[in-house]
C-alpha positions as YAML, in Angstrom:
chain: A
units: angstrom
residues:
- id: 1
  name: GLY
  ca: [-26.82, 1.91, 19.23]
- id: 2
  name: GLY
  ca: [-27.86, 2.72, 15.59]
- id: 3
  name: GLY
  ca: [-25.29, 5.57, 14.74]
- id: 4
  name: PRO
  ca: [-21.83, 5.72, 14.71]
- id: 5
  name: PRO
  ca: [-19.67, 5.95, 17.98]
- id: 6
  name: HIS
  ca: [-19.46, 9.20, 19.66]
- id: 7
  name: TYR
  ca: [-15.32, 8.88, 19.92]
- id: 8
  name: MET
  ca: [-13.31, 7.05, 17.49]
- id: 9
  name: PRO
  ca: [-9.93, 6.09, 18.58]
- id: 10
  name: GLU
  ca: [-7.08, 7.37, 16.33]
- id: 11
  name: THR
  ca: [-5.92, 4.09, 14.74]
- id: 12
  name: ASP
  ca: [-4.43, 3.10, 11.45]
- id: 13
  name: ASP
  ca: [-4.95, -0.79, 11.92]
- id: 14
  name: LEU
  ca: [-8.61, -1.76, 12.28]
- id: 15
  name: ALA
  ca: [-7.43, -4.84, 14.01]
- id: 16
  name: THR
  ca: [-6.71, -3.07, 17.00]
- id: 17
  name: LEU
  ca: [-10.26, -2.03, 17.55]
- id: 18
  name: ASN
  ca: [-12.55, -3.79, 20.35]
- id: 19
  name: SER
  ca: [-15.30, -3.83, 17.76]
- id: 20
  name: LEU
  ca: [-15.03, -4.43, 13.98]
- id: 21
  name: ASP
  ca: [-18.83, -3.44, 13.36]
- id: 22
  name: ASP
  ca: [-19.63, -1.69, 10.00]
- id: 23
  name: ALA
  ca: [-20.55, 2.04, 11.58]
- id: 24
  name: ALA
  ca: [-16.99, 2.20, 13.38]
- id: 25
  name: VAL
  ca: [-15.03, 0.77, 10.35]
- id: 26
  name: ALA
  ca: [-17.22, 3.42, 8.01]
- id: 27
  name: SER
  ca: [-16.37, 6.36, 10.56]
- id: 28
  name: ILE
  ca: [-12.79, 5.65, 10.88]
- id: 29
  name: LEU
  ca: [-12.17, 4.97, 7.10]
- id: 30
  name: GLU
  ca: [-14.10, 8.48, 6.66]
- id: 31
  name: ASP
  ca: [-12.40, 10.40, 9.27]
- id: 32
  name: ARG
  ca: [-8.75, 9.19, 7.88]
- id: 33
  name: TYR
  ca: [-9.89, 9.71, 4.34]
- id: 34
  name: SER
  ca: [-10.84, 13.37, 5.16]
- id: 35
  name: ARG
  ca: [-7.28, 13.88, 6.35]
- id: 36
  name: ARG
  ca: [-5.55, 12.44, 3.15]
- id: 37
  name: ARG
  ca: [-4.91, 9.26, 5.01]
- id: 38
  name: ILE
  ca: [-6.07, 6.77, 2.13]
- id: 39
  name: TYR
  ca: [-4.62, 3.65, 3.65]
- id: 40
  name: THR
  ca: [-5.53, 1.80, 6.71]
- id: 41
  name: ARG
  ca: [-4.86, -1.66, 7.82]
- id: 42
  name: VAL
  ca: [-6.46, -4.61, 9.20]
- id: 43
  name: ASN
  ca: [-3.77, -6.75, 10.61]
- id: 44
  name: SER
  ca: [-1.83, -7.97, 7.08]
- id: 45
  name: MET
  ca: [-4.08, -6.57, 4.79]
- id: 46
  name: LEU
  ca: [-4.32, -3.02, 3.60]
- id: 47
  name: ILE
  ca: [-7.25, -0.94, 2.82]
- id: 48
  name: SER
  ca: [-6.95, 1.75, 0.17]
- id: 49
  name: ILE
  ca: [-9.53, 4.35, -0.44]
- id: 50
  name: ASN
  ca: [-8.85, 6.03, -4.15]
- id: 51
  name: PRO
  ca: [-8.64, 9.69, -3.78]
- id: 52
  name: TYR
  ca: [-8.71, 10.48, -7.49]
- id: 53
  name: GLU
  ca: [-6.32, 13.00, -6.88]
- id: 54
  name: GLU
  ca: [-2.43, 13.04, -6.79]
- id: 55
  name: LEU
  ca: [-1.78, 13.43, -3.11]
- id: 56
  name: GLY
  ca: [2.23, 13.18, -3.17]
- id: 57
  name: LEU
  ca: [2.37, 9.80, -1.44]
- id: 58
  name: TYR
  ca: [4.72, 8.17, -3.96]
- id: 59
  name: SER
  ca: [7.86, 10.27, -4.23]
- id: 60
  name: THR
  ca: [11.21, 9.07, -4.17]
- id: 61
  name: ALA
  ca: [11.57, 10.30, -0.43]
- id: 62
  name: VAL
  ca: [8.49, 8.38, 0.70]
- id: 63
  name: LEU
  ca: [10.10, 5.19, -1.44]
- id: 64
  name: ASP
  ca: [13.25, 5.71, 0.56]
- id: 65
  name: GLU
  ca: [11.41, 5.82, 4.04]
- id: 66
  name: TYR
  ca: [9.68, 2.42, 3.25]
- id: 67
  name: CYS
  ca: [13.19, 1.37, 2.10]
- id: 68
  name: ARG
  ca: [14.45, 1.79, 5.72]
- id: 69
  name: VAL
  ca: [11.58, -0.27, 7.40]
- id: 70
  name: GLY
  ca: [13.26, -2.74, 9.93]
- id: 71
  name: ASN
  ca: [16.38, -0.37, 10.52]
- id: 72
  name: GLY
  ca: [14.85, 0.65, 13.76]
- id: 73
  name: GLY
  ca: [12.50, 3.31, 14.55]
- id: 74
  name: PRO
  ca: [8.40, 3.57, 14.68]
- id: 75
  name: PRO
  ca: [6.99, 1.68, 11.62]
- id: 76
  name: PRO
  ca: [6.09, 4.16, 9.03]
- id: 77
  name: PRO
  ca: [1.96, 4.49, 8.40]
- id: 78
  name: PRO
  ca: [0.28, 2.09, 6.27]
- id: 79
  name: HIS
  ca: [0.93, 2.41, 2.64]
- id: 80
  name: ALA
  ca: [0.93, 0.19, -0.64]
- id: 81
  name: PHE
  ca: [4.83, 0.59, -0.41]
- id: 82
  name: ALA
  ca: [4.67, -1.48, 3.44]
- id: 83
  name: VAL
  ca: [3.04, -4.20, 1.36]
- id: 84
  name: ALA
  ca: [5.93, -4.05, -1.46]
- id: 85
  name: ALA
  ca: [8.36, -3.82, 1.35]
- id: 86
  name: GLU
  ca: [7.08, -6.91, 2.98]
- id: 87
  name: ALA
  ca: [7.28, -8.93, -0.08]
- id: 88
  name: PHE
  ca: [10.55, -7.50, -1.06]
- id: 89
  name: SER
  ca: [12.03, -8.75, 2.38]
- id: 90
  name: GLY
  ca: [10.27, -12.36, 1.60]
- id: 91
  name: LEU
  ca: [11.81, -12.34, -1.86]
- id: 92
  name: LEU
  ca: [15.10, -11.65, -0.29]
- id: 93
  name: SER
  ca: [14.53, -14.44, 1.76]
- id: 94
  name: SER
  ca: [13.92, -16.91, -1.04]
- id: 95
  name: GLN
  ca: [10.49, -17.09, -0.02]
- id: 96
  name: SER
  ca: [7.68, -16.91, -2.77]
- id: 97
  name: GLN
  ca: [5.38, -14.01, -2.37]
- id: 98
  name: SER
  ca: [1.78, -13.18, -3.44]
- id: 99
  name: VAL
  ca: [-0.15, -9.76, -3.24]
- id: 100
  name: LEU
  ca: [-3.86, -9.94, -4.01]
- id: 101
  name: VAL
  ca: [-5.20, -6.42, -5.15]
- id: 102
  name: THR
  ca: [-8.95, -6.68, -5.46]
- id: 103
  name: GLY
  ca: [-11.70, -4.10, -5.81]
- id: 104
  name: GLU
  ca: [-14.61, -2.72, -7.98]
- id: 105
  name: SER
  ca: [-14.14, -1.58, -11.45]
- id: 106
  name: GLY
  ca: [-12.18, 1.86, -10.97]
- id: 107
  name: ALA
  ca: [-11.24, 1.46, -7.57]
- id: 108
  name: GLY
  ca: [-7.25, 1.68, -8.51]
- id: 109
  name: LYS
  ca: [-6.39, -1.81, -8.64]
- id: 110
  name: THR
  ca: [-4.11, -1.06, -11.57]
- id: 111
  name: GLU
  ca: [-2.50, 1.85, -9.95]
- id: 112
  name: THR
  ca: [-1.83, 0.14, -7.01]
- id: 113
  name: CYS
  ca: [-0.05, -2.72, -8.84]
- id: 114
  name: ARG
  ca: [2.10, -0.15, -10.70]
- id: 115
  name: ARG
  ca: [3.04, 1.40, -6.98]
- id: 116
  name: LEU
  ca: [3.68, -1.88, -5.51]
- id: 117
  name: LEU
  ca: [6.31, -2.61, -8.86]
- id: 118
  name: GLN
  ca: [7.28, 1.04, -8.29]
- id: 119
  name: TYR
  ca: [8.56, -0.02, -4.83]
- id: 120
  name: LEU
  ca: [10.02, -3.54, -5.79]
- id: 121
  name: ALA
  ca: [12.09, -1.91, -8.59]
- id: 122
  name: HIS
  ca: [13.43, 1.03, -6.23]
- id: 123
  name: ALA
  ca: [14.11, -1.53, -3.51]
- id: 124
  name: ALA
  ca: [16.09, -3.89, -6.00]
- id: 125
  name: ASN
  ca: [17.79, -1.03, -7.54]
- id: 126
  name: ARG
  ca: [18.99, 0.28, -4.57]
- id: 127
  name: GLY
  ca: [20.60, -3.11, -3.71]
- id: 128
  name: GLY
  ca: [23.17, -3.24, -6.18]
- id: 129
  name: ALA
  ca: [23.77, -7.05, -5.76]
- id: 130
  name: ALA
  ca: [23.35, -9.24, -8.82]
- id: 131
  name: ASP
  ca: [20.30, -10.76, -7.21]
- id: 132
  name: THR
  ca: [18.72, -7.51, -6.91]
- id: 133
  name: ARG
  ca: [20.03, -6.16, -10.23]
- id: 134
  name: ALA
  ca: [18.37, -9.50, -11.80]
- id: 135
  name: LEU
  ca: [15.02, -8.78, -9.79]
- id: 136
  name: HIS
  ca: [14.44, -4.89, -11.18]
- id: 137
  name: GLU
  ca: [14.96, -6.28, -14.62]
- id: 138
  name: ALA
  ca: [12.39, -8.90, -14.36]
- id: 139
  name: LEU
  ca: [10.34, -6.27, -12.70]
- id: 140
  name: SER
  ca: [10.99, -3.61, -15.35]
- id: 141
  name: GLN
  ca: [9.69, -6.23, -18.03]
- id: 142
  name: THR
  ca: [6.02, -6.79, -16.35]
- id: 143
  name: SER
  ca: [4.45, -3.53, -16.93]
- id: 144
  name: CYS
  ca: [3.29, -4.86, -20.76]
- id: 145
  name: VAL
  ca: [1.52, -7.70, -18.64]
- id: 146
  name: LEU
  ca: [0.29, -5.21, -16.05]
- id: 147
  name: GLU
  ca: [-0.71, -3.04, -18.66]
- id: 148
  name: ALA
  ca: [-2.74, -5.75, -20.21]
- id: 149
  name: PHE
  ca: [-4.45, -6.84, -17.58]
- id: 150
  name: GLY
  ca: [-5.60, -3.42, -16.39]
- id: 151
  name: ASN
  ca: [-6.98, -2.69, -20.08]
- id: 152
  name: ALA
  ca: [-9.04, -6.22, -19.61]
- id: 153
  name: ARG
  ca: [-12.70, -6.19, -18.29]
- id: 154
  name: THR
  ca: [-12.53, -6.51, -14.49]
...
């Protein structure tokens, strides 16, 4: 049919859908956004819809929730911190990590990068070991580079 499906399953990972047609994806993203769920996974990728307002998604309590990922229990909902947690885990395993943040001008790329670095600095600071303190120090020095990229034309 030409319109959105009558029933959309509740999912935080679009890769679990039987059909990834435009109408289904748009309907689920719209529904999630209306419930202030700005993050949605597509397998290992993360879709973020900029709410242009503070939603309370980046507190220390939320940071700590994502720092506990992998300690049993159900995984927390999709979030920029979840992406950062996965990257941090890889860094601690001596694996190089890359995170690609893409979007149109004004989509929130710089803010997302800040949130990724916020998580990485928080997680490194919690570790207390010399290697995590060094990582925290290195991350703290990236803010001027991030700001330069954020102010550049996109």
